[in-house]
PDB file of C-alpha atoms in Angstrom:
ATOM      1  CA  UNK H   1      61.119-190.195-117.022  1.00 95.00           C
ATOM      2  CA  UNK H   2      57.240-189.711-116.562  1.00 98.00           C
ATOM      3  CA  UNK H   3      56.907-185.555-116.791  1.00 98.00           C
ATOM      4  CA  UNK H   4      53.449-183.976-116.098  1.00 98.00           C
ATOM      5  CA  UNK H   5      53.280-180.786-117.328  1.00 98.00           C
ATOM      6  CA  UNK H   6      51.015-177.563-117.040  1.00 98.00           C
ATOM      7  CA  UNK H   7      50.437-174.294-119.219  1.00 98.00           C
ATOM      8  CA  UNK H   8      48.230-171.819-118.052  1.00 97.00           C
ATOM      9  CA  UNK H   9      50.303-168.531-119.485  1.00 96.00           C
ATOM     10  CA  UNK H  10      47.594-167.228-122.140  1.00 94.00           C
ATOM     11  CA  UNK H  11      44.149-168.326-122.962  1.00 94.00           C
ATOM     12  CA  UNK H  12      44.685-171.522-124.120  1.00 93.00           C
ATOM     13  CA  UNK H  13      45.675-173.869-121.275  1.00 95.00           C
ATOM     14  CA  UNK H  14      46.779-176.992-121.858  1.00 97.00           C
ATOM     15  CA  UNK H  15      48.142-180.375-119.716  1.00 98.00           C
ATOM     16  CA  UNK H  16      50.335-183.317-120.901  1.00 98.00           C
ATOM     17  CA  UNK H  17      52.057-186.445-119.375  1.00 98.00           C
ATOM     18  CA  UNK H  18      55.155-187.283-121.496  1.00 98.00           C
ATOM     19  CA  UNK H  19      57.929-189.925-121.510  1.00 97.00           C
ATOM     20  CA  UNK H  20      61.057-188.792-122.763  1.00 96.00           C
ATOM     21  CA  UNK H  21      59.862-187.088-125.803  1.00 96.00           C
ATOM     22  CA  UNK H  22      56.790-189.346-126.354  1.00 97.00           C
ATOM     23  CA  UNK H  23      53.675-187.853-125.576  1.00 97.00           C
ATOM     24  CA  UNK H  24      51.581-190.133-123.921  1.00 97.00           C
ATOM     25  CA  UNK H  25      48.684-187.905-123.102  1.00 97.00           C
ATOM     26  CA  UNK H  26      47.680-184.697-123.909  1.00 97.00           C
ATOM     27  CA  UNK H  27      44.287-182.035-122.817  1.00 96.00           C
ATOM     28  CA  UNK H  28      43.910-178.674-124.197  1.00 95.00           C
ATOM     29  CA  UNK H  29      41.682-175.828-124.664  1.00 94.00           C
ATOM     30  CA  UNK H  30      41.077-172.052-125.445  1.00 90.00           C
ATOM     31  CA  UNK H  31      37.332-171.846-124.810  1.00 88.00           C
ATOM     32  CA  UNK H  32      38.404-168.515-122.803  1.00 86.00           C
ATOM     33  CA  UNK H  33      36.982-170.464-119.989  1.00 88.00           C
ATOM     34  CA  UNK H  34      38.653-169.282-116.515  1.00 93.00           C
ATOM     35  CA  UNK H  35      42.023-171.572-115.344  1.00 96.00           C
ATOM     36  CA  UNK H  36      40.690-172.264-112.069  1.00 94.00           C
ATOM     37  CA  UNK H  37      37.902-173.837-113.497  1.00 94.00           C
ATOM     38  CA  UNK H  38      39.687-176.104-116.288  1.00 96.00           C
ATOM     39  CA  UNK H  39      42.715-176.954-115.047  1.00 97.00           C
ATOM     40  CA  UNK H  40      42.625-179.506-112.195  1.00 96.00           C
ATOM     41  CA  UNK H  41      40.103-181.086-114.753  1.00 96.00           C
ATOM     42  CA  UNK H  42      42.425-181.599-117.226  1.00 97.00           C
ATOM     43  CA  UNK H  43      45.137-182.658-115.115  1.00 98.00           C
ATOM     44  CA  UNK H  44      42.747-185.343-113.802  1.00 97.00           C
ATOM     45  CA  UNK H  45      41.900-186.190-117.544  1.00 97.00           C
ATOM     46  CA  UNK H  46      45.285-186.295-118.573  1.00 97.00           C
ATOM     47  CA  UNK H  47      46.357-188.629-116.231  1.00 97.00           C
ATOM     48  CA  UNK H  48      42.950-190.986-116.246  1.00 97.00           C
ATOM     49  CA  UNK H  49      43.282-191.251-120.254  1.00 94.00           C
ATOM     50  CA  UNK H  50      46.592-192.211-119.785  1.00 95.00           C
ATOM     51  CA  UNK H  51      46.505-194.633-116.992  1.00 96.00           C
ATOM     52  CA  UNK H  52      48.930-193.046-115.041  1.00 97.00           C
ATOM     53  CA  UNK H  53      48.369-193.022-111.192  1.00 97.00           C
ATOM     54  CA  UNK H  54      49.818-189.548-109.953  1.00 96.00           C
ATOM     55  CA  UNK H  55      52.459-191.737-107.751  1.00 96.00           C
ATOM     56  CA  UNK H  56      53.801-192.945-111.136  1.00 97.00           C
ATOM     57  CA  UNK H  57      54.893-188.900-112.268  1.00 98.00           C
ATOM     58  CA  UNK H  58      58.491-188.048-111.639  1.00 98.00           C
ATOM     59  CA  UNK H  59      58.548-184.654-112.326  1.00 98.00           C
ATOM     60  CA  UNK H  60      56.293-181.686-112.518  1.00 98.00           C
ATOM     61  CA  UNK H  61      56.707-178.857-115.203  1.00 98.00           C
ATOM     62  CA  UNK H  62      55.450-175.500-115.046  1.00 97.00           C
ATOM     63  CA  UNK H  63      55.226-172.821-117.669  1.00 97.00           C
ATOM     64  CA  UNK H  64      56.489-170.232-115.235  1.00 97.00           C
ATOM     65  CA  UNK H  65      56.168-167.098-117.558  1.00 96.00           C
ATOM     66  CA  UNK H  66      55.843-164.708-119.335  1.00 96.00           C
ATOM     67  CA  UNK H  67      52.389-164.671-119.625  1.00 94.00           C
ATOM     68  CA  UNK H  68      48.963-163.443-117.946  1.00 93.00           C
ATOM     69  CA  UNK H  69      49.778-163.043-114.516  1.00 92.00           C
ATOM     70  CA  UNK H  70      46.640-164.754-113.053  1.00 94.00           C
ATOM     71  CA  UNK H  71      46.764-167.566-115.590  1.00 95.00           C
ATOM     72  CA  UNK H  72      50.490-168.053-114.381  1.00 96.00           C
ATOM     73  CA  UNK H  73      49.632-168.318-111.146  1.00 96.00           C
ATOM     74  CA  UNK H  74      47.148-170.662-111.014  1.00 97.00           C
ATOM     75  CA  UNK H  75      49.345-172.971-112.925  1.00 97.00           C
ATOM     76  CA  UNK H  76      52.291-172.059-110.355  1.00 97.00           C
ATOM     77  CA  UNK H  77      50.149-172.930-107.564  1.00 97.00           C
ATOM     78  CA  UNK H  78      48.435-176.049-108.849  1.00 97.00           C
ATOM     79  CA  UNK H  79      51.815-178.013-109.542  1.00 98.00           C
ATOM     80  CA  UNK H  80      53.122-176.565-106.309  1.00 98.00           C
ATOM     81  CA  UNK H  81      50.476-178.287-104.707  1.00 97.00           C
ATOM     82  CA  UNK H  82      51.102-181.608-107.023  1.00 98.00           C
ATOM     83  CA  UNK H  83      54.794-181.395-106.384  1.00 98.00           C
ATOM     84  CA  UNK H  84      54.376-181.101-102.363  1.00 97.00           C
ATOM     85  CA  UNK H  85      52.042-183.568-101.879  1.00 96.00           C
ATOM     86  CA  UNK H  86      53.495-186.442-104.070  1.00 97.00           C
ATOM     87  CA  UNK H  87      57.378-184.960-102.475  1.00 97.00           C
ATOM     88  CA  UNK H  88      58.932-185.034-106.419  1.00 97.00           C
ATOM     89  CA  UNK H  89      60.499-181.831-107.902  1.00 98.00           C
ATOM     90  CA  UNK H  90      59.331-179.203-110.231  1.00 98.00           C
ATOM     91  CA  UNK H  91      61.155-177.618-113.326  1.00 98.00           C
ATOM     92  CA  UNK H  92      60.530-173.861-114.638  1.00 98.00           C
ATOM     93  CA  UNK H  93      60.184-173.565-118.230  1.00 98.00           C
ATOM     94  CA  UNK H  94      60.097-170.677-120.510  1.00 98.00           C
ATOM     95  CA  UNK H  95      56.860-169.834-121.663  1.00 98.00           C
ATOM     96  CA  UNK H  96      58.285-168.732-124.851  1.00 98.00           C
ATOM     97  CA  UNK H  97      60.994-171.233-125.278  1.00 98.00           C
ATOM     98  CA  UNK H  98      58.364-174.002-124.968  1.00 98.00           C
ATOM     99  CA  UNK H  99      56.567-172.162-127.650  1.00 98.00           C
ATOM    100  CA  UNK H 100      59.402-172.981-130.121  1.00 98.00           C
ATOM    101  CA  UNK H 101      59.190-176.785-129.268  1.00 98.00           C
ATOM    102  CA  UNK H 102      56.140-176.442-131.432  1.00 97.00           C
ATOM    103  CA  UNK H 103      58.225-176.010-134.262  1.00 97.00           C
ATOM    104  CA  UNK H 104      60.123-179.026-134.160  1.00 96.00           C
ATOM    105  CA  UNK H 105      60.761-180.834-137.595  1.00 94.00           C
ATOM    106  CA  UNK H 106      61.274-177.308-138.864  1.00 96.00           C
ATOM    107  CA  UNK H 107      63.913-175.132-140.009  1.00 97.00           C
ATOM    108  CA  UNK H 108      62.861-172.188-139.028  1.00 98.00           C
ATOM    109  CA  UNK H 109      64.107-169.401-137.040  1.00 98.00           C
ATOM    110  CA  UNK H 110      61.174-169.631-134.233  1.00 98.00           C
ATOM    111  CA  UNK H 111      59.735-166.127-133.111  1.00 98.00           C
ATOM    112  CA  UNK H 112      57.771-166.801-129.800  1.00 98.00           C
ATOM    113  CA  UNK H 113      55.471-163.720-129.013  1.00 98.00           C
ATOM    114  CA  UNK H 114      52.928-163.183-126.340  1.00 97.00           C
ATOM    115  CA  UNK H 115      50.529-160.200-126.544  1.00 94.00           C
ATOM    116  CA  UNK H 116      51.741-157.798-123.589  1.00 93.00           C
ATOM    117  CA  UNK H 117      49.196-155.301-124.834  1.00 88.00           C
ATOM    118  CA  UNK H 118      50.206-151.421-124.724  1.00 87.00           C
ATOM    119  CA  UNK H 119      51.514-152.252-128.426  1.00 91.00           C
ATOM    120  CA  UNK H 120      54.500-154.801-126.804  1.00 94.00           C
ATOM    121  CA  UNK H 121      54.875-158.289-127.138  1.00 96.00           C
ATOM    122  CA  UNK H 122      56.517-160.811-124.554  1.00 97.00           C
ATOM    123  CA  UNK H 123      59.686-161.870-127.204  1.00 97.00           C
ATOM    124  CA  UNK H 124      62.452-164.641-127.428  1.00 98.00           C
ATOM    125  CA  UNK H 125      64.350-165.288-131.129  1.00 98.00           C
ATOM    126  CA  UNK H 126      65.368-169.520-131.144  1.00 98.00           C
ATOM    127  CA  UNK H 127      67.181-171.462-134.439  1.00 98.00           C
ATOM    128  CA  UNK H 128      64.816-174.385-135.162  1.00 98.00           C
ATOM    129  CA  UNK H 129      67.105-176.950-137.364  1.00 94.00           C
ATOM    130  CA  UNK H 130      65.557-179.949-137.775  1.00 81.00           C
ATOM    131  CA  UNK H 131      65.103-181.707-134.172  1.00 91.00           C
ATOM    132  CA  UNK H 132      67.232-178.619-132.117  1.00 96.00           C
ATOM    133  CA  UNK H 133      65.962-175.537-130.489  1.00 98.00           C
ATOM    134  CA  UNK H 134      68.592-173.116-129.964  1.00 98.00           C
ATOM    135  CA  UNK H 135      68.032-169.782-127.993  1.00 98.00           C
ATOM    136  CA  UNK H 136      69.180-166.831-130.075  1.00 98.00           C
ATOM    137  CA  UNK H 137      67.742-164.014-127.375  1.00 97.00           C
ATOM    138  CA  UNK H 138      66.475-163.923-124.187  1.00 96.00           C
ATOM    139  CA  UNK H 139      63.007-163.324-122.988  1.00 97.00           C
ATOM    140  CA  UNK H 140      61.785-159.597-123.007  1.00 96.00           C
ATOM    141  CA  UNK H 141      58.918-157.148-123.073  1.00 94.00           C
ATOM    142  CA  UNK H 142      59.421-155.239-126.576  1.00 94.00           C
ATOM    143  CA  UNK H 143      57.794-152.765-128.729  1.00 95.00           C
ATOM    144  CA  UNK H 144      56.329-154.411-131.629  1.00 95.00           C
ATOM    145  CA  UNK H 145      58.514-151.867-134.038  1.00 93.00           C
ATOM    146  CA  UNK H 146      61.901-152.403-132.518  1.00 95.00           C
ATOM    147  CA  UNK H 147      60.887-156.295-132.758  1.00 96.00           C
ATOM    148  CA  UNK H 148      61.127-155.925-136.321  1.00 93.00           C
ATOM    149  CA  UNK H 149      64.953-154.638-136.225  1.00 93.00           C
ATOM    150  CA  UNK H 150      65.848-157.598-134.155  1.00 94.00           C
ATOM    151  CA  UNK H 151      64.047-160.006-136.848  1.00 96.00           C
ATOM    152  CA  UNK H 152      65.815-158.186-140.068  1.00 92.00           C
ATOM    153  CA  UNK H 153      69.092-159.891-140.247  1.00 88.00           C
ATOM    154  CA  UNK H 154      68.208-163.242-140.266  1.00 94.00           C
ATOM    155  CA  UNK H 155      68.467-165.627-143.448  1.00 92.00           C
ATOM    156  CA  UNK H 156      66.272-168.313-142.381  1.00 95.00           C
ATOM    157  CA  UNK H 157      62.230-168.813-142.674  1.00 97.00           C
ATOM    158  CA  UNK H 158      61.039-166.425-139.771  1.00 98.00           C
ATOM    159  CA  UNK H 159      57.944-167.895-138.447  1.00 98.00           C
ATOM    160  CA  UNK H 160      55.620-166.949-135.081  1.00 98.00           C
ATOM    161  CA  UNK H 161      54.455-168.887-132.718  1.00 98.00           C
ATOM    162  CA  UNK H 162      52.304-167.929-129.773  1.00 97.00           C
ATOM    163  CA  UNK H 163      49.205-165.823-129.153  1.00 95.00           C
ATOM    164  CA  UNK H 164      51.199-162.634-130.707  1.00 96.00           C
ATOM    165  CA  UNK H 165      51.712-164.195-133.612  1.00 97.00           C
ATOM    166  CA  UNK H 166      48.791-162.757-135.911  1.00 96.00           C
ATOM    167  CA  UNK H 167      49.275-158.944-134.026  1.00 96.00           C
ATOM    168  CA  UNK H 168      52.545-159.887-135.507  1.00 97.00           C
ATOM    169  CA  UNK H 169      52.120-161.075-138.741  1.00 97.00           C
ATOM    170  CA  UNK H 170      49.910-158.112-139.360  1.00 96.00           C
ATOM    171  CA  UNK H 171      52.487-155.501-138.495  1.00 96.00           C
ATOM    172  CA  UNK H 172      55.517-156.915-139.475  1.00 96.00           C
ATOM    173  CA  UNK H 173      54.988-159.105-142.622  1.00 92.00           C
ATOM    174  CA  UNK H 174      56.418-162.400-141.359  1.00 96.00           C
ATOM    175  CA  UNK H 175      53.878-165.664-141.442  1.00 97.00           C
ATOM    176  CA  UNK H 176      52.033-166.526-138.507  1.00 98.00           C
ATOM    177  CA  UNK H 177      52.493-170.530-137.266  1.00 98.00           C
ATOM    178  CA  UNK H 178      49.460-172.666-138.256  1.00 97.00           C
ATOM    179  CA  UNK H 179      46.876-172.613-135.739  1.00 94.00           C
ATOM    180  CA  UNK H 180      47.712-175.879-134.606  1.00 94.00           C
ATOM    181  CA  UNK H 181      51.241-175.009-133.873  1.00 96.00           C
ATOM    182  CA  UNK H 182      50.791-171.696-132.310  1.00 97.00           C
ATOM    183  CA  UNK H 183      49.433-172.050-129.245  1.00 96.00           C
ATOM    184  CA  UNK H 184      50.958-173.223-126.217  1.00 95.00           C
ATOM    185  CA  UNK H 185      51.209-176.913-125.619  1.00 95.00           C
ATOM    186  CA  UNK H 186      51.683-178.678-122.138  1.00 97.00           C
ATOM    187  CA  UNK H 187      53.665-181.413-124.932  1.00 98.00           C
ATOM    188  CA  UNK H 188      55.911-179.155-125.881  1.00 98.00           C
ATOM    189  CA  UNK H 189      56.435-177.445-121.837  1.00 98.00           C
ATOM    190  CA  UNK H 190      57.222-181.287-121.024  1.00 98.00           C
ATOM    191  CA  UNK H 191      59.627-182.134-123.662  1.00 98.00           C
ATOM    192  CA  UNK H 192      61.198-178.664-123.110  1.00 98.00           C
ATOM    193  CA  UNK H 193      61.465-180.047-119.297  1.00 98.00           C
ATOM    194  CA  UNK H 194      63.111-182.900-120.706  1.00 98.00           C
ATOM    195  CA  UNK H 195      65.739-181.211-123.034  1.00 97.00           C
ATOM    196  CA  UNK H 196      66.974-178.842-120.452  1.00 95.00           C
ATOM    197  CA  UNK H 197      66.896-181.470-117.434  1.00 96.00           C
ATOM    198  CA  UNK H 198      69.934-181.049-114.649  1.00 96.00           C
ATOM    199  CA  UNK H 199      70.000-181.846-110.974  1.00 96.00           C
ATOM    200  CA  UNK H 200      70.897-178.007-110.559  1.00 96.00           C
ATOM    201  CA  UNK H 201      67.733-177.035-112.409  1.00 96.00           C
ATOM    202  CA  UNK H 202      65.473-179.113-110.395  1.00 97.00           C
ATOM    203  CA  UNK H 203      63.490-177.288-107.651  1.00 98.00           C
ATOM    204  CA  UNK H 204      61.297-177.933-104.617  1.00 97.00           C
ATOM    205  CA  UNK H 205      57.561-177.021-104.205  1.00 97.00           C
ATOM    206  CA  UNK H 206      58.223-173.916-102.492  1.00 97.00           C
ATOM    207  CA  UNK H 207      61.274-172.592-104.816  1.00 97.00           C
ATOM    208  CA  UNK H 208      58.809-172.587-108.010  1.00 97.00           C
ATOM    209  CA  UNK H 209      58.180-169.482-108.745  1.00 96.00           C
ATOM    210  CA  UNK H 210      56.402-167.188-111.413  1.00 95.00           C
ATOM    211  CA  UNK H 211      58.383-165.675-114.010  1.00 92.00           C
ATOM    212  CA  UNK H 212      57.442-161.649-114.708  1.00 90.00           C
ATOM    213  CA  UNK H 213      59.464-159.514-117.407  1.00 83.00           C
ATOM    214  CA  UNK H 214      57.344-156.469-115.926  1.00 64.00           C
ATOM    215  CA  UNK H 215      54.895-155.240-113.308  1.00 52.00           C
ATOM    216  CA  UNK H 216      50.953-156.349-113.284  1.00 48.00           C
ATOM    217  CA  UNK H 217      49.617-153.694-114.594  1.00 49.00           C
ATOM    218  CA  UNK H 218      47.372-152.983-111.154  1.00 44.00           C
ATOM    219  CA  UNK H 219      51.058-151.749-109.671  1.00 50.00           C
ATOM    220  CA  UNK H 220      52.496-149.806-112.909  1.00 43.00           C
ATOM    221  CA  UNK H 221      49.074-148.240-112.637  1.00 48.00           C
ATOM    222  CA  UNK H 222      50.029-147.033-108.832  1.00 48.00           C
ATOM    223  CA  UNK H 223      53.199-146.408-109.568  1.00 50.00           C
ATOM    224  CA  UNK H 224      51.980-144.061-112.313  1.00 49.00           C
ATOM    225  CA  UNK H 225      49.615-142.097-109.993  1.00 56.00           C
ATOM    226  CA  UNK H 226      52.344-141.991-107.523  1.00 54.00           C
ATOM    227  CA  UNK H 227      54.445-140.208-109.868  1.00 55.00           C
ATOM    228  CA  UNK H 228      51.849-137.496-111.414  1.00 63.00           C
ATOM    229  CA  UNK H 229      50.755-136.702-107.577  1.00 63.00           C
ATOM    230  CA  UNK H 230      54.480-135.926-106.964  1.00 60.00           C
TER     231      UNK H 230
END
C-alpha cells in the first residue's frame, strides 16, 4: 500500500510517500516559511523523486491535529483536494501519536508535546518498546505543571518529542528528543496511517476533518470580551 502523507501541524512541514513501513520518499522543512507556499511543492517533489505518478497513491494521510490551526488547515485542505480528485480515501492521524513513531527502535516512554502557548502544551503519554507504539493517554491541552504529575510514575526513559519538547525539558527536567527525531515527520504520519489501517477508519474527501482540543484563539478572545461586557 502506496500512502502519501502530509504534516503541516507546527512549523516544520513535512511530506512522504511510504510503502508499508518503507519510506520511499521523504521532503521536509522548518524554514518558518508559510504552508501555502511549501507544501504543494513538496508534495510535487516527493512524488517526482520518487517516481510515483499520483494515480499510483492509494491512500492519503493527514496530520489532522492538534496543532496550529492555519497550518492544519492547509494540510486538511490540500489532501482533500488530492483525495477528491484522484477518488481514493483519506486517514486522520494524531498529530501527537505520529510524533511517537519517531521514536521507534526505542524503549522509551514517548512524551509528544506541542507548544499551545498560554504556558500549555498539546499532550499524549505512548510506551515505545522496541518496534510498538502504545497509547498510554489521550490527546489534551495541559498546563505544563500538572504535565509533570502525569509523567512522575513512570519507570521507563521519559523522552519528548515535538516542538514542546525543549519548553519541556527546561521546566520539567526530562531530555528533549534529538533534533532529528523531534520534529514532525510526514514518514512517521504515513507509517502511523499504516499501523492503525481499518476499512472503518477510512474516510472520504469531504469527512476529513481538522482535529482541535480547544478554540482558535481569535474566538476564546470573543468569547472573553463577551463575558467581561456581561
Amino acid at each position: 500500500m502506496k500512502i502519501l502523507s502530509v504534516d503541516t501541524s507546527a512549523v516544520c512541514a513535512s511530506v512522504a510517500v511510504t510503502e508499508g513501513e518503507k519510506i520511499i520518499s521523504l521532503c521536509s522543512t522548518n524554514a518558518g516559511l508559510t504552508h501555502s507556499r511549501t507544501l504543494l511543492p513538496m508534495i510535487d517533489s516527493a512524488l517526482k523523486n520518487s517516481e510515483t505518478k499520483l494515480s499510483d497513491i492509494d491512500l492519503f494521510a493527514c496530520s489532522a491535529g492538534p496543532g496550529s490551526f492555519t497550518g492544519i488547515r492547509i494540510g486538511i485542505a490540500a489532501v482533500k483536494g488530492l483525495a477528491d480528485g484522484t477518488g481514493k480515501k483519506c486517514l486522520a492521524v494524531s498529530t501527537l501519536e505520529a510524533l511517537a513513531y519517531n521514536l521507534l527502535g526505542q524503549d522509551v516512554i514517548a512524551c509528544s508535546v506541542m507548544d499551545a502557548r498560554c504556558n500549555q502544551v498539546y499532550c499524549a503519554i505512548f510506551d515505545v518498546s522496541e518496534n510498538e507504539v502504545k497509547r498510554l493517554s489521550e490527546d489534551e491541552a495541559i498546563k505544563i505543571d500538572e504535565l509533570k504529575e502525569k509523567l512522575s510514575g513512570f519507570k521507563k526513559k521519559i523522552v519528548f518529542v515535538g516542538d514542546g519538547a525543549e519548553i519541556c525539558e527546561k521546566a520539567l527536567g526530562y531530555c528533549a528528543a534529538p533534533a532529528l527525531t523531534r520534529f514532525q515527520n510526514g514518514a512517521s504520519v504515513g507509517i502511523c496511517a499504516f499501523r492503525n489501517f481499518s476499512e472503518e477508519k477510512l474516510l472520504s474527501a469531504a469527512e476529513l476533518m481538522p482535529v482541535y482540543l480547544r478554540l482558535p484563539q481569535a474566538e476564546r478572545e470573543l468569547r472573553a470580551k463577551k463575558l467581561n461586557n456581561k
